[in-house]
CSV table of C-alpha atoms and ligand atoms in Angstrom, one decimal:
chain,number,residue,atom,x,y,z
A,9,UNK,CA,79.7,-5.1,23.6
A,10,UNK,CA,81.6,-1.6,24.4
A,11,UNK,CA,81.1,-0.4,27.8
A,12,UNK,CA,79.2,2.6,26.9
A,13,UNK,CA,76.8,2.7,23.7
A,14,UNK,CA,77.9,6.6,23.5
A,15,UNK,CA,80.8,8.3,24.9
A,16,UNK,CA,81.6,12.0,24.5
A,17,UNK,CA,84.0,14.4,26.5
A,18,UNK,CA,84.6,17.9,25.9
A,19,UNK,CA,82.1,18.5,23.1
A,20,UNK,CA,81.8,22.0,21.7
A,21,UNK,CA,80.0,23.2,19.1
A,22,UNK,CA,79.8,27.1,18.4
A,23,UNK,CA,76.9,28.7,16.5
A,24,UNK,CA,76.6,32.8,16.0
A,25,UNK,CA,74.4,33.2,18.7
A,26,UNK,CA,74.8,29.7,20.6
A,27,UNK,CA,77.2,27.6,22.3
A,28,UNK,CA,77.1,23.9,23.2
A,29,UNK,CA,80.1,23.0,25.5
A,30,UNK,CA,79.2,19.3,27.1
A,31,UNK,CA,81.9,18.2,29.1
A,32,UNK,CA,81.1,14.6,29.8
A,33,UNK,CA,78.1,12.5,27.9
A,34,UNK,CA,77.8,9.1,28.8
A,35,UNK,CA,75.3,6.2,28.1
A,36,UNK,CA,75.9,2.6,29.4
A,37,UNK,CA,75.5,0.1,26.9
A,38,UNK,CA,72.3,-1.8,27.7
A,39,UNK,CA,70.0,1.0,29.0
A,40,UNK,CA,67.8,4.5,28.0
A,41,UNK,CA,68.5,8.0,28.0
A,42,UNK,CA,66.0,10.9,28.5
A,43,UNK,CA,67.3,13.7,27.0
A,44,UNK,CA,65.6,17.2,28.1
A,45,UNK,CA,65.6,20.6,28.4
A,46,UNK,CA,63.3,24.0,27.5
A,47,UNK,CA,63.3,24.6,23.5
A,48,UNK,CA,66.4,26.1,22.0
A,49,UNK,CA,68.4,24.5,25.2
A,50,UNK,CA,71.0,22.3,22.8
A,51,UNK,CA,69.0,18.9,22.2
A,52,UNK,CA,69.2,18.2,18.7
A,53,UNK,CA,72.8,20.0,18.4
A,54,UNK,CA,74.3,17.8,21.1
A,55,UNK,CA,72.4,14.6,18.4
A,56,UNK,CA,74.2,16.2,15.4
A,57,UNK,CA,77.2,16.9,17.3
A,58,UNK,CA,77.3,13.2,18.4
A,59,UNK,CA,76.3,12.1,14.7
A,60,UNK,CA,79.2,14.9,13.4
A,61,UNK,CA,76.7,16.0,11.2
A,62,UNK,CA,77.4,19.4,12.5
A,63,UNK,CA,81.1,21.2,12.4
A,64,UNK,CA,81.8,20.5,16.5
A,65,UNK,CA,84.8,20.1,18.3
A,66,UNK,CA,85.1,17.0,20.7
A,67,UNK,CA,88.1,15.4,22.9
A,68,UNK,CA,86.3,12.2,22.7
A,69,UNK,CA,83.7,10.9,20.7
A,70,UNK,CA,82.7,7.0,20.5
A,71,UNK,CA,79.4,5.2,19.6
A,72,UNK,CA,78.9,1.7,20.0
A,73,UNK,CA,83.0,1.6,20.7
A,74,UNK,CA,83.6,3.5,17.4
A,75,UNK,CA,85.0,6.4,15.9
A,76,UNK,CA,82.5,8.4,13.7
A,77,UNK,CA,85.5,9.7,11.7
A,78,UNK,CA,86.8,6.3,11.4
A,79,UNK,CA,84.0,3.5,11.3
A,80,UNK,CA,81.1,5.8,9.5
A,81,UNK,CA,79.7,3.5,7.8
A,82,UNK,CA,79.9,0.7,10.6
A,83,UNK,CA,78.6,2.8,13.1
A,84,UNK,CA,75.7,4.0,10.9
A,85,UNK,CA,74.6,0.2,10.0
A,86,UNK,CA,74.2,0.1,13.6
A,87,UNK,CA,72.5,2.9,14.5
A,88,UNK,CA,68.9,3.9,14.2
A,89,UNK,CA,68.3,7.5,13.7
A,90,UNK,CA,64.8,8.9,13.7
A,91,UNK,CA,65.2,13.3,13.4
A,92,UNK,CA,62.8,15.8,11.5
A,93,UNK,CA,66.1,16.5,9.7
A,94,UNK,CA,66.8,13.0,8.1
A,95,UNK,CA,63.5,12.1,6.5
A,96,UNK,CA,62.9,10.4,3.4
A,97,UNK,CA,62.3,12.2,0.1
A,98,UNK,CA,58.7,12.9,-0.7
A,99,UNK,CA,58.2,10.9,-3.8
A,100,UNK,CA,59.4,7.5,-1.6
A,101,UNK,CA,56.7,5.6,-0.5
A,102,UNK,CA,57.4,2.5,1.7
A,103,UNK,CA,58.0,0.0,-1.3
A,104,UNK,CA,60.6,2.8,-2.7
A,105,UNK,CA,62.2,2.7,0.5
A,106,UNK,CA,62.5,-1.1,0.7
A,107,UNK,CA,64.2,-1.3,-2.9
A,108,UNK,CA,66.2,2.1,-2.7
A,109,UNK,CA,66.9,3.1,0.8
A,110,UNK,CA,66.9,-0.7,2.6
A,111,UNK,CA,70.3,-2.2,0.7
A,112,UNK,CA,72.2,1.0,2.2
A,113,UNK,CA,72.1,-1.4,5.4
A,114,UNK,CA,73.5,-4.8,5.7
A,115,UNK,CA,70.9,-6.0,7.5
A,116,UNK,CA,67.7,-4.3,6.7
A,117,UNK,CA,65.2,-7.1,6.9
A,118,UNK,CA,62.0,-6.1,4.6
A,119,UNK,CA,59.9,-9.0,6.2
A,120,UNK,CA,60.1,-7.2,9.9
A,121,UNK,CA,59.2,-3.6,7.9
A,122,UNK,CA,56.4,-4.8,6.2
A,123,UNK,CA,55.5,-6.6,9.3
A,124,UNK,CA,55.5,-3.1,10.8
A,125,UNK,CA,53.9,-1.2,8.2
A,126,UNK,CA,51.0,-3.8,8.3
A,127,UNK,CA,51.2,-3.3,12.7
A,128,UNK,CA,50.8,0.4,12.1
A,129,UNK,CA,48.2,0.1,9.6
A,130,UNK,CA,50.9,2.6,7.6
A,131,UNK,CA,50.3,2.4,3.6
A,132,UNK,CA,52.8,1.0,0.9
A,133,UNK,CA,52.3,3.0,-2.1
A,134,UNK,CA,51.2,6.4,-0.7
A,135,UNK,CA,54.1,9.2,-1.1
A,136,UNK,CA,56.2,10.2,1.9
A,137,UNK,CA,55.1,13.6,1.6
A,138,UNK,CA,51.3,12.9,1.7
A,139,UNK,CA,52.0,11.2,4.8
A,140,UNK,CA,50.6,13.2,8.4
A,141,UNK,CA,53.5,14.4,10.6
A,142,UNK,CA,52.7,11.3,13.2
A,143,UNK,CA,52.4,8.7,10.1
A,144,UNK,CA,55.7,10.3,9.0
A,145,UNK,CA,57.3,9.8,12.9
A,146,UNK,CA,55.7,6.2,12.4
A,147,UNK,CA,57.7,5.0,9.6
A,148,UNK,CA,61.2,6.4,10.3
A,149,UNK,CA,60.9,4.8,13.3
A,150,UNK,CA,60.0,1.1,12.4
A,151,UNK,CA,62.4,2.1,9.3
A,152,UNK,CA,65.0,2.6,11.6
A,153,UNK,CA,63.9,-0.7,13.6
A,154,UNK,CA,64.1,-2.6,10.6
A,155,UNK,CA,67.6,-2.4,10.2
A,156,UNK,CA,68.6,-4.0,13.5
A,157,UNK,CA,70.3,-1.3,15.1
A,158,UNK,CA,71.9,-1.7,18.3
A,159,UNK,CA,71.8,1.9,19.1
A,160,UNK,CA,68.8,4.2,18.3
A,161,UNK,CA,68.8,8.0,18.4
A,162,UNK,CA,65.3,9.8,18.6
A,163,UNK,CA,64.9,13.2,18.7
A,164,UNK,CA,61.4,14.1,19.6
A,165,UNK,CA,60.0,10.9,18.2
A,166,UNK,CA,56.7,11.2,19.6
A,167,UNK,CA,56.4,14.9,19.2
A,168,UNK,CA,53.7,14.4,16.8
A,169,UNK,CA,51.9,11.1,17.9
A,170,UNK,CA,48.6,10.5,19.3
A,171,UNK,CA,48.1,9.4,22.5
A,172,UNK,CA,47.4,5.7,21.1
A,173,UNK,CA,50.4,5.6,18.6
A,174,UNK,CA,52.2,6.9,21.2
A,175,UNK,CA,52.0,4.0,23.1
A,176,UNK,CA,52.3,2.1,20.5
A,177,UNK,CA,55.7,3.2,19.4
A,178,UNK,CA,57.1,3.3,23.2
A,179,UNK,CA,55.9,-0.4,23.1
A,180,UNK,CA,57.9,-0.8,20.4
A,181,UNK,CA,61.1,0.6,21.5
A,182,UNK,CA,60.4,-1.4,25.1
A,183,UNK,CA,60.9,-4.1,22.8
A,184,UNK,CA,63.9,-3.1,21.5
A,185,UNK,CA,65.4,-2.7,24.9
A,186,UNK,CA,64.4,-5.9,25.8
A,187,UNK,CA,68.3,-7.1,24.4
A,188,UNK,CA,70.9,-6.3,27.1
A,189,UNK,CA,73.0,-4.8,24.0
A,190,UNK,CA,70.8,-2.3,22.8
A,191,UNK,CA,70.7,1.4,23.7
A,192,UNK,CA,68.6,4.1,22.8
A,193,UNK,CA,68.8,8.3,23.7
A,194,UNK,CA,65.7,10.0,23.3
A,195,UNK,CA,65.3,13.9,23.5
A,196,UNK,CA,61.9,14.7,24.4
A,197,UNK,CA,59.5,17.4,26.2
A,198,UNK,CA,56.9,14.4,27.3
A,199,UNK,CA,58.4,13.6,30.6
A,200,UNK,CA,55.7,10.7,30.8
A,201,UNK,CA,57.7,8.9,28.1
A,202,UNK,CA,60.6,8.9,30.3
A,203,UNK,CA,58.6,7.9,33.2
A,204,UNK,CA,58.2,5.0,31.2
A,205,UNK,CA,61.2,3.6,29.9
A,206,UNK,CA,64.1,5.9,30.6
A,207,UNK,CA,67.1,4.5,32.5
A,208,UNK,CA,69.1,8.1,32.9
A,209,UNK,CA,68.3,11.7,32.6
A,210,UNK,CA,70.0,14.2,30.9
A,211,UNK,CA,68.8,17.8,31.2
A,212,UNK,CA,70.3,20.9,29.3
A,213,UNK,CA,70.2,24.5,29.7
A,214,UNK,CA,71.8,27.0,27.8
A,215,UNK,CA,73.7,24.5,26.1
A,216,UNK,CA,75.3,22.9,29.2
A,217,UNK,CA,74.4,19.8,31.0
A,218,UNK,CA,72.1,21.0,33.9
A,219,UNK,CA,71.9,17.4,36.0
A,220,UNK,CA,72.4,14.3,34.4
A,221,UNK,CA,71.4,11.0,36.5
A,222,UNK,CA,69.6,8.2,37.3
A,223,UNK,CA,65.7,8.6,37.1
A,224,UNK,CA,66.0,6.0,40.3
A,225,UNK,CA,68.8,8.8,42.1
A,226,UNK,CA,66.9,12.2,40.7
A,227,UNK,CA,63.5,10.7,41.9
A,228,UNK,CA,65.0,9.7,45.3
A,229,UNK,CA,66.5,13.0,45.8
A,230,UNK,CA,63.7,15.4,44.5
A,231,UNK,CA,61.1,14.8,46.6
A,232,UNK,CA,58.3,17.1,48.0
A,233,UNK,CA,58.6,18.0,51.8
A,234,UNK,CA,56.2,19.1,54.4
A,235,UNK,CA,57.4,20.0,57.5
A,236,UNK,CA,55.4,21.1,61.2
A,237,UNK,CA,57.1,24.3,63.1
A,238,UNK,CA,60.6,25.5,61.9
A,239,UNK,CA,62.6,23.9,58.7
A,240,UNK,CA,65.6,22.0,59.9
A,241,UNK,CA,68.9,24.3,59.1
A,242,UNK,CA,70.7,21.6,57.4
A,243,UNK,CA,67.7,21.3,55.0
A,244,UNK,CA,67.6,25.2,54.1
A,245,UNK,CA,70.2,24.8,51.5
A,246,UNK,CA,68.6,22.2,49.6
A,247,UNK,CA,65.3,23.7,49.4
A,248,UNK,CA,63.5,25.3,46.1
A,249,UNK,CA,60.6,27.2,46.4
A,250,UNK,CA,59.4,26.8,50.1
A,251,UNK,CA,56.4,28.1,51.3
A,252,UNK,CA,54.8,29.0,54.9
A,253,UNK,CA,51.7,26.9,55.9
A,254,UNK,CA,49.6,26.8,58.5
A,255,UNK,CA,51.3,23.9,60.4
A,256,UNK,CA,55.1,24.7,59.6
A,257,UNK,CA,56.7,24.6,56.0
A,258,UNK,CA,56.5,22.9,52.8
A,259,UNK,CA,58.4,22.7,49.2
A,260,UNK,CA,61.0,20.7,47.4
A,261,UNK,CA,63.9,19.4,48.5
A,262,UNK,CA,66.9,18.2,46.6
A,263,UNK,CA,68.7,15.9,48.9
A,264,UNK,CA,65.7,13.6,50.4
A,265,UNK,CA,67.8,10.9,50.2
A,266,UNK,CA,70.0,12.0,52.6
A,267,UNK,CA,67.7,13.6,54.9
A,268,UNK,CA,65.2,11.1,56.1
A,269,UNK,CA,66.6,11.3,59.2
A,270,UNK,CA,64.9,14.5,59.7
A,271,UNK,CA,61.2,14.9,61.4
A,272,UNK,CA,60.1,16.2,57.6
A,273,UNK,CA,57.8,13.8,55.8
A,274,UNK,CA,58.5,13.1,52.3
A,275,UNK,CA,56.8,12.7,49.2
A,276,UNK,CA,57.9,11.4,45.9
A,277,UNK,CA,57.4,14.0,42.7
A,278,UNK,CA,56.5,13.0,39.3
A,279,UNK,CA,59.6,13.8,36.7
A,280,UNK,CA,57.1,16.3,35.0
A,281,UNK,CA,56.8,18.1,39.2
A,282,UNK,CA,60.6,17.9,39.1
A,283,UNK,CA,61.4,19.6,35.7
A,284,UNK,CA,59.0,22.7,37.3
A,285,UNK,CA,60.7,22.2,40.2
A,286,UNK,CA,64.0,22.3,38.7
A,287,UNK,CA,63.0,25.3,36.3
A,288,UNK,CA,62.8,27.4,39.3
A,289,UNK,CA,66.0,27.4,40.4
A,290,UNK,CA,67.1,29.3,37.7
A,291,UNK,CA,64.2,31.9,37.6
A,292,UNK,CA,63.7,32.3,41.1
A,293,UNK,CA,67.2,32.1,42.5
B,21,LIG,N1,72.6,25.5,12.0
B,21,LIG,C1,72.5,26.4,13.0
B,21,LIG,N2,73.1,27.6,12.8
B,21,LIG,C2,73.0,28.5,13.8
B,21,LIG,N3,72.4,28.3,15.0
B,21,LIG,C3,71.8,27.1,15.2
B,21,LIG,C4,71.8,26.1,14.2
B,21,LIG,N4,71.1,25.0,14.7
B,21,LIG,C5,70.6,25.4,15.9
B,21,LIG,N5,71.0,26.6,16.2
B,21,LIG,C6,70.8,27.3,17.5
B,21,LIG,O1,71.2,26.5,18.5
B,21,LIG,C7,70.3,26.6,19.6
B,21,LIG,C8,69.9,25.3,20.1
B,21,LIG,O2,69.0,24.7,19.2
B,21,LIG,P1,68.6,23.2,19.3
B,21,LIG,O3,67.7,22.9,18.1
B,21,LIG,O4,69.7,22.3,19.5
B,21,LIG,O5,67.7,23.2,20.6
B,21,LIG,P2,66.6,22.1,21.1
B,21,LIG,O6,66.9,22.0,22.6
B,21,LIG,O7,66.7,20.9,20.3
B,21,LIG,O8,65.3,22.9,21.0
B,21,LIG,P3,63.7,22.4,20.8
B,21,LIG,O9,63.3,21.8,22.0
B,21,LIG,O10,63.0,23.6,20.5
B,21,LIG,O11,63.8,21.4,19.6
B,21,LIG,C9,69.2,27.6,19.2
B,21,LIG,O12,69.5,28.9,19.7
B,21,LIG,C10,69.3,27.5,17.7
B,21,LIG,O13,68.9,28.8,17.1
């Protein structure tokens, strides 16, 4: 197993009227990645980029250990993509998919998709394109599970879902990370999915990393603060947003972790508090 499931460094991409410029992406082997940021920000070019399915420029660029311009076809055995942009053709209906799509993968095993199919109560004969937008979500994603991927690439993938098939497919990609050599990056705007099962954060603005961290460091460190009488000065820097009270002062901090020694009572934020929290800086600053 490589160190990191995906490894980029220096990746560019340059569209008309946007540019993507990522200097370091990394993902451990073994663990999740919440990708986030405000619509148009760079989430699904920094996928394509990755995938180089889109003309970018990049230093460095390994998945699973492996050069997409070199080991293609290896790497995409082993990856499962699920993207708005890679569905399956209209006509297909799930038995098309297991006779013409499943021998493009050397291990596509049609026992665990049917097994799926049957799990999300998902039909066998019914076209592709008479399929909802969340049944559609539904079967690219236990597609992609079917081939035993060791890395998996979502964008969005429960964009469309209802709040029970929602669960349903985090449960299902829970599952998947239950082996220590399985990865998965996720871009979503549902931060409650990566309360759930992301490892890391990755938030982009403008088309340049914004933070990326630990949820365990960003949690620790982003933490609500209320304060009686005057704020501390060494804390002033690393407010956003504070605000008079009666008592004394209250807002968010950015360094918690390494101010507890301070007579400021903490609180911990919810990573949907944060992101507001963080979307501030730029507006309001
Ligand atoms: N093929 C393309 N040609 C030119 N510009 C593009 C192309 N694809 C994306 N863009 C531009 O790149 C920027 C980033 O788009 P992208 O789809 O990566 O954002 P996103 O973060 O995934 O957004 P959302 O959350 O809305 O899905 C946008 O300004 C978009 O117009």
């Amino acid at each position: 197993m490589s160190e990191y499931a995906i490894k980029a460094e220096n990746l560019q991409v340059h569209y008309p009227n946007f540019e993507l410029a990522v200097d370091q992406f990394y993902l451990p082997s073994g663990y999740v990645m919440g990708l986030i940021g405000r619509n148009g920000a760079g989430k699904t070019t920094l996928i394509d980029a990755l995938l180089d399915s889109t003309p970018a420029h990049a230093e460095h660029c390994e998945l699973l250990g492996m050069r997409m311009d070199r080991q293609e076809r290896l790497i995409k055995n082993q990856i499962g993509l699920v993207s708005d942009r890679f569905i399956f053709p209209n006509a297909y209906h799930a038995m098309k998919l297991i006779r013409r799509i499943g021998p493009f993968y050397d291990q596509f095993d049609e026992s665990l998709f049917r097994s799926f199919i049957k799990q999300f109560k998902l039909p066998l004969s019914k076209p592709f394109g008479e399929f909802s937008a969340g049944m559609k979500a539904k079967l690219s994603i236990i597609f992609a599970l079917a081939h035993h991927p060791k890395l998996m690439i979502l964008d969005e993938p429960t964009a469309n879902l209802d709040p029970v098939s929602r669960r349903e497919v985090l449960n299902l990609l829970y599952e998947f990370m239950q082996q220590e050599d399985h990865s998965l990056l996720f871009s979503t705007h549902n931060t409650a999915d990566l309360d759930k099962i992301a490892d890391y954060v990755t938030c982009l603005e403008n088309g340049r990393v914004k933070f990326s961290s630990s949820k365990e460091t960003l949690m620790e460190n982003i933490q609500h603060f209320r304060c009686e009488g005057k704020m501390p000065k060494s804390m002033k820097e690393f407010v956003l947003k504070p605000k008079a009270t009666d008592m004394g002062w209250e807002g968010v901090c950015t360094r918690a972790s390494q101010l507890r020694h301070l007579p400021v009572e903490f609180t911990p934020l919810t990573l949907e508090e944060i992101m507001l929290a963080q979307d501030l800086t730029y507006e309001d600053f």
